[in-house]
PDB file of C-alpha atoms in Angstrom:
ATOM      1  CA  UNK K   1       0.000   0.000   0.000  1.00 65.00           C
ATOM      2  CA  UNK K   2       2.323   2.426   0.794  1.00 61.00           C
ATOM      3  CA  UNK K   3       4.738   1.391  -2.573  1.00 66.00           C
ATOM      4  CA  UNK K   4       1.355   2.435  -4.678  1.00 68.00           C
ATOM      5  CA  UNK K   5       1.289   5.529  -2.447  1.00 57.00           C
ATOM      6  CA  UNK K   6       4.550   6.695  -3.539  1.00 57.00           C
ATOM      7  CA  UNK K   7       4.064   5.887  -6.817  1.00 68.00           C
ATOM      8  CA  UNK K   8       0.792   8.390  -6.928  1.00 68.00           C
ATOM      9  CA  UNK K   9       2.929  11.226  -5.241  1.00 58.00           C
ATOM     10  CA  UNK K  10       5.910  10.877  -7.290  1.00 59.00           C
ATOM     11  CA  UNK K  11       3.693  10.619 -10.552  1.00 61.00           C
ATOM     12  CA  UNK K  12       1.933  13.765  -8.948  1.00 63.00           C
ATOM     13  CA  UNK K  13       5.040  15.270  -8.625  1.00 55.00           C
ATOM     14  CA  UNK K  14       6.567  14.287 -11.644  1.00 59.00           C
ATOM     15  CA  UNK K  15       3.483  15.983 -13.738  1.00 58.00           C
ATOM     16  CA  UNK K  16       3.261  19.204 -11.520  1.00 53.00           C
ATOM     17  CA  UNK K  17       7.324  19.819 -12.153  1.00 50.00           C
ATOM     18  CA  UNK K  18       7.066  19.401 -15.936  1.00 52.00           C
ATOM     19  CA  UNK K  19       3.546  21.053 -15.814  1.00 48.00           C
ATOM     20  CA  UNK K  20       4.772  24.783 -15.012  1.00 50.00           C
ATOM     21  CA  UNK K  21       3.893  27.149 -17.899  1.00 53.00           C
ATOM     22  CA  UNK K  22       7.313  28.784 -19.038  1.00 64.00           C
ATOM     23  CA  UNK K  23       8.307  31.974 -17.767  1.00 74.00           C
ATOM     24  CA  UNK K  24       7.872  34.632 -20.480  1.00 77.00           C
ATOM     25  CA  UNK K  25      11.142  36.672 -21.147  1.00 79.00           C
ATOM     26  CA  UNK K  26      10.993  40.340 -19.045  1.00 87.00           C
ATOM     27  CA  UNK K  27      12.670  41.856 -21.932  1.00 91.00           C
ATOM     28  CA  UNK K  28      10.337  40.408 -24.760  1.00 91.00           C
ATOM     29  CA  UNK K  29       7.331  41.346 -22.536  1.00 93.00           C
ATOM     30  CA  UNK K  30       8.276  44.967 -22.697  1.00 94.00           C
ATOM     31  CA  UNK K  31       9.165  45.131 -25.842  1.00 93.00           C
ATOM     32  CA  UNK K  32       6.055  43.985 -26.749  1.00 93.00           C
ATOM     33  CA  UNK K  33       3.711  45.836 -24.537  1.00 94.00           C
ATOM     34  CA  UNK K  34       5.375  49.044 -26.086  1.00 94.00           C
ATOM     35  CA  UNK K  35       4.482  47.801 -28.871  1.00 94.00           C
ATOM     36  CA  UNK K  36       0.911  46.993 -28.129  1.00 94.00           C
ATOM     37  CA  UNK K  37       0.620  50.069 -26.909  1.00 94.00           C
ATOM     38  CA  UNK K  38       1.687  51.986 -29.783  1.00 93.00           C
ATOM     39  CA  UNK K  39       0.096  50.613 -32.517  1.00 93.00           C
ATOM     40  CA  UNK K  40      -3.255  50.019 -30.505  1.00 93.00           C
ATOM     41  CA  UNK K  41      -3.202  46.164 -30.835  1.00 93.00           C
ATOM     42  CA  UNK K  42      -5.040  43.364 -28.724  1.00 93.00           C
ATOM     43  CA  UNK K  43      -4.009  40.863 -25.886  1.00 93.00           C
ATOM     44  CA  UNK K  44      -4.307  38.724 -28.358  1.00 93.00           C
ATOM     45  CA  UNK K  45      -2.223  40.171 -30.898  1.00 93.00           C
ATOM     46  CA  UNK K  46       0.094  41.511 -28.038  1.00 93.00           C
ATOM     47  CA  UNK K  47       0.974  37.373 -27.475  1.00 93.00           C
ATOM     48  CA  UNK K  48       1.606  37.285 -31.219  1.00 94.00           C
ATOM     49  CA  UNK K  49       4.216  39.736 -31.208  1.00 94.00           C
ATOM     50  CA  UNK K  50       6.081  38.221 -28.449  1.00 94.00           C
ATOM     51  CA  UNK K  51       5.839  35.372 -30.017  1.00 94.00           C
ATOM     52  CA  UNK K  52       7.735  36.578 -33.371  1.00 94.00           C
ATOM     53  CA  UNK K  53       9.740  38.150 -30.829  1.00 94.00           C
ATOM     54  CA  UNK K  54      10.832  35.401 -28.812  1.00 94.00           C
ATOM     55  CA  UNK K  55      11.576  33.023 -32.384  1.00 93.00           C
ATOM     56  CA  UNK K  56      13.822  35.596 -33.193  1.00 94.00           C
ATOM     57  CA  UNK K  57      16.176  35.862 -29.877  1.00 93.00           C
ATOM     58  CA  UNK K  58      15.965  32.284 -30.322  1.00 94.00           C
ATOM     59  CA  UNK K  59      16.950  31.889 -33.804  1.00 94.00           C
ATOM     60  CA  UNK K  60      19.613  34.341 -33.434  1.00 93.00           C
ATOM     61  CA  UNK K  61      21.429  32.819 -30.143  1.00 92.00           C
ATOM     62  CA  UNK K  62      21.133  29.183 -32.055  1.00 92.00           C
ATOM     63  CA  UNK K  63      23.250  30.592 -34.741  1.00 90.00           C
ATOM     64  CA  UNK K  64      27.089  29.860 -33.415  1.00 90.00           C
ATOM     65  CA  UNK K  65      29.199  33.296 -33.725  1.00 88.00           C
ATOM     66  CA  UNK K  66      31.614  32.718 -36.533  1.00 87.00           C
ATOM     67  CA  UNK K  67      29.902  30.550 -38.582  1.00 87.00           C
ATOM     68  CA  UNK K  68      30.690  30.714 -42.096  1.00 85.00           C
ATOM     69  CA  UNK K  69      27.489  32.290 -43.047  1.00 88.00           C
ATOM     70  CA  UNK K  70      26.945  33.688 -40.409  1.00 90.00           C
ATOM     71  CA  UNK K  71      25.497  37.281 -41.814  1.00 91.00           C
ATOM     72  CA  UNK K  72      23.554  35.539 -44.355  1.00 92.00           C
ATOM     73  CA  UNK K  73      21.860  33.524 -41.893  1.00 92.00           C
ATOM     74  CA  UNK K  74      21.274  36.346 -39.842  1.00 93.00           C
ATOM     75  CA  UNK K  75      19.618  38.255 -42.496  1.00 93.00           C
ATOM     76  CA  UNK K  76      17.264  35.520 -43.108  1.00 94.00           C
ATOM     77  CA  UNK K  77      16.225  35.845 -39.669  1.00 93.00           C
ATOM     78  CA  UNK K  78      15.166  39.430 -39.870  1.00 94.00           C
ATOM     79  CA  UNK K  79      13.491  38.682 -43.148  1.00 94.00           C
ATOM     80  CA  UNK K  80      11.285  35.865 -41.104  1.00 93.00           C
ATOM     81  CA  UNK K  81      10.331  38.828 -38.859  1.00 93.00           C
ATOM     82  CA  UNK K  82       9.464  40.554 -41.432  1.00 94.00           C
ATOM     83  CA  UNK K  83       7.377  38.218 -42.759  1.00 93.00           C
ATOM     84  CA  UNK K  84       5.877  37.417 -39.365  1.00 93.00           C
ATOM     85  CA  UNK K  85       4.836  40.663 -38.708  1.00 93.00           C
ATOM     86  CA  UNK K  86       3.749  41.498 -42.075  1.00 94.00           C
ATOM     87  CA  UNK K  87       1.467  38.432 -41.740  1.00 93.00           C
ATOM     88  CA  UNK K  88       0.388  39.188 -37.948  1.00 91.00           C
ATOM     89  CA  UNK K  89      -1.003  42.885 -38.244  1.00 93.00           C
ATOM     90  CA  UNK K  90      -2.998  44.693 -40.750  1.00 93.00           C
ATOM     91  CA  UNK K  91      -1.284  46.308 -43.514  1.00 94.00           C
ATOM     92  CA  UNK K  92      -1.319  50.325 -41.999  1.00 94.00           C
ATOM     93  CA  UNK K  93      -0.184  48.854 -38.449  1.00 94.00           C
ATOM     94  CA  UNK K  94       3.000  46.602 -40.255  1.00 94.00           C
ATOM     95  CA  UNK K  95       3.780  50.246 -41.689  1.00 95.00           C
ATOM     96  CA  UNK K  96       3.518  52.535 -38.714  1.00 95.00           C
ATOM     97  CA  UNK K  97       5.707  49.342 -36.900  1.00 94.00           C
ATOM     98  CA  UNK K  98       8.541  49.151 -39.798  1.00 94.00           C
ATOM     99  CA  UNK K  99       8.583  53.023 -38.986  1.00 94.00           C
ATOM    100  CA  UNK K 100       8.729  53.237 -35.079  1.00 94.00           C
ATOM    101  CA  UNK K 101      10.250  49.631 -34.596  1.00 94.00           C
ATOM    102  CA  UNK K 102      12.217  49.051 -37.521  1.00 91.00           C
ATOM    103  CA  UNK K 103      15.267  50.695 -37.046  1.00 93.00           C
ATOM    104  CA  UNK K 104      15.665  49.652 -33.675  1.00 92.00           C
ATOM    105  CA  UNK K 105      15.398  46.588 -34.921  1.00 92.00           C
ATOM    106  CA  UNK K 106      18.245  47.106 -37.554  1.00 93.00           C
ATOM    107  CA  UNK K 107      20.556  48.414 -35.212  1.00 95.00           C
ATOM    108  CA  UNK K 108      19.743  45.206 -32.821  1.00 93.00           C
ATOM    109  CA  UNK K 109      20.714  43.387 -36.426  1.00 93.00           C
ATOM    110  CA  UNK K 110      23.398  45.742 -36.842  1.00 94.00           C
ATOM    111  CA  UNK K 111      24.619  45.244 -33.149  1.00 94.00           C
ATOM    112  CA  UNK K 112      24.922  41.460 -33.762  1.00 94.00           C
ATOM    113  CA  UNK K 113      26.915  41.652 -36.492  1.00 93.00           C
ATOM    114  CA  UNK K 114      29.421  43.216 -35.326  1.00 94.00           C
ATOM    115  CA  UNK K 115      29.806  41.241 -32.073  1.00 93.00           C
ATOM    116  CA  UNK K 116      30.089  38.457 -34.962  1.00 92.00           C
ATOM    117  CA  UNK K 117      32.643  40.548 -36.811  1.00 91.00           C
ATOM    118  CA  UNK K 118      34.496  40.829 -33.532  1.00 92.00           C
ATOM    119  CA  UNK K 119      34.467  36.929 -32.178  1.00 89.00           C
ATOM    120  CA  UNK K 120      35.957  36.301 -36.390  1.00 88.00           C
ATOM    121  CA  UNK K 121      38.449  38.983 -35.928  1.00 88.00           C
ATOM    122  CA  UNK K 122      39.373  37.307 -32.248  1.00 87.00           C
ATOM    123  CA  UNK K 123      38.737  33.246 -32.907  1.00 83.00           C
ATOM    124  CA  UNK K 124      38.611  33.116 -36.966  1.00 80.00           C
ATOM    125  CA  UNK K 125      36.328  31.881 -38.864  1.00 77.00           C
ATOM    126  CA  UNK K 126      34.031  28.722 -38.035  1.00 71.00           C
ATOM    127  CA  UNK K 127      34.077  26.338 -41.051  1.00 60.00           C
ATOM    128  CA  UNK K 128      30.761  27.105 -43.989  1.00 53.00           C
ATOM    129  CA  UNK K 129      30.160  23.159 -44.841  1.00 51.00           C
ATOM    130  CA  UNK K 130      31.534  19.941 -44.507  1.00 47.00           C
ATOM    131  CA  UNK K 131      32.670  18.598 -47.545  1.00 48.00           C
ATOM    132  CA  UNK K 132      33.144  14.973 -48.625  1.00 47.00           C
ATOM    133  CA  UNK K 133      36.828  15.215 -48.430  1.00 47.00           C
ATOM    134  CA  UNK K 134      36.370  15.811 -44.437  1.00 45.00           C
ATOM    135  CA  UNK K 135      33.937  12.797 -44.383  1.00 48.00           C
ATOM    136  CA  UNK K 136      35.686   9.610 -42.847  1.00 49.00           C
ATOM    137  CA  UNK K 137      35.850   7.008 -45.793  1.00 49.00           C
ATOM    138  CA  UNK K 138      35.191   3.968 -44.063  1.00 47.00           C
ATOM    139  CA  UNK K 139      31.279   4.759 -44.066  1.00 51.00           C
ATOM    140  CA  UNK K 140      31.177   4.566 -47.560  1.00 51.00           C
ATOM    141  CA  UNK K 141      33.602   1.373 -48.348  1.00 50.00           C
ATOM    142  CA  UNK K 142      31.357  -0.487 -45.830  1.00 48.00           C
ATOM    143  CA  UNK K 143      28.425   0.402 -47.279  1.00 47.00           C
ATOM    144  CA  UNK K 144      29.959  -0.577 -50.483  1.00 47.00           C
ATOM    145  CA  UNK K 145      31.286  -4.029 -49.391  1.00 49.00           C
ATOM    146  CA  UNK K 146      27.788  -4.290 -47.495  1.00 47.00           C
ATOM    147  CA  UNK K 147      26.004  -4.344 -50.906  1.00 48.00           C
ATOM    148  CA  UNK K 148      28.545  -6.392 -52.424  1.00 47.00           C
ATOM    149  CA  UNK K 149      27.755  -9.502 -49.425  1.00 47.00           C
ATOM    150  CA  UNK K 150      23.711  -8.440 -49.948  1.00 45.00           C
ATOM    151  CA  UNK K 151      24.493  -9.241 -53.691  1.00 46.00           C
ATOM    152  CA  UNK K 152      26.735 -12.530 -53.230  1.00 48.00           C
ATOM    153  CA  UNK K 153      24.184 -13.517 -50.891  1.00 45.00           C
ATOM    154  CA  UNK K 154      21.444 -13.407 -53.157  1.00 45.00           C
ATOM    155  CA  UNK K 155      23.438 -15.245 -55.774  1.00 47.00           C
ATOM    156  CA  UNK K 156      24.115 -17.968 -53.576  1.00 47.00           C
ATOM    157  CA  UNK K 157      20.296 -18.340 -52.496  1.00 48.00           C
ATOM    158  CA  UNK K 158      19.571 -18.166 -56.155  1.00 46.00           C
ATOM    159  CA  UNK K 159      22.152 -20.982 -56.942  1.00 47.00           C
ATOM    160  CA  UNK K 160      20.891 -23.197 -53.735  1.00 48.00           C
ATOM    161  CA  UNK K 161      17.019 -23.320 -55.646  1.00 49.00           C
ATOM    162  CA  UNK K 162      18.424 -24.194 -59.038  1.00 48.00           C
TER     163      UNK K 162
END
């Protein structure tokens, strides 16, 4: 009795730990209250913009400084905000917001690249792609000699019925 009593609290537990709803970013919040505020938008819509908000401080910390690419990936970002937003509000709100918000939102851009520009100029720069020369060769002559013993073995079956 008391093992399927502390099976029900840990379960309990368990579910109430993994449960909690995510703490929204302060910054984010702000950011997007502002702009709630300014361009007379909805709760609704207010989530929305945190939202594209938050995907983008996401996107932008998963790409590694250095990278190869790392501007051109970084420019696809703010072109998905762009799109977000152009897709979340109405057409005169997505132009009063590319006039208040927009260039702070370039500089941010701005401001990233150059810490970029700065971690190259320190640590180099990370490699773009992998090629097939940096590949280890062994996964391809085994999967070579693996369809060379698929093929002898279906000769041999084929002999064996004959």
């Amino acid at each position: 009795m008391k093992k399927i009593l502390l099976i029900i609290v840990l379960v309990q537990v368990s579910f109430g730990t993994f449960a909690q709803p995510k703490e929204k970013d302060s910054e984010l919040k702000e950011q997007a209250a502002i702009i709630k505020k300014e361009l007379s938008l909805d709760d609704r819509a207010e989530h929305l913009v945190y939202n594209v908000l938050y995907h983008v401080k996401t996107r932008i910390a998963d790409i590694p400084l250095g990278h190869g690419n790392y501007q051109k990936l970084i420019s696809y970002v703010d072109e998905e905000r762009v799109s977000m937003m152009k897709s979340l509000l109405p057409v005169d709100k997505f132009k009063r917001y590319e006039t208040i918000f927009g260039p702070g939102e370039k500089q941010k851009i701005a401001g990233v690249l150059a810490k970029n520009a700065e971690h190259v100029k320190n640590n180099g720069v990370l490699i773009k792609k992998v090629s097939l020369m940096d590949m280890d060769d062994k996964f391809t002559k085994e999967k070579e000699n693996d369809e060379a013993i698929v093929a002898e073995t279906n000769i041999n079956e084929v002999n064996t019925r004959e």
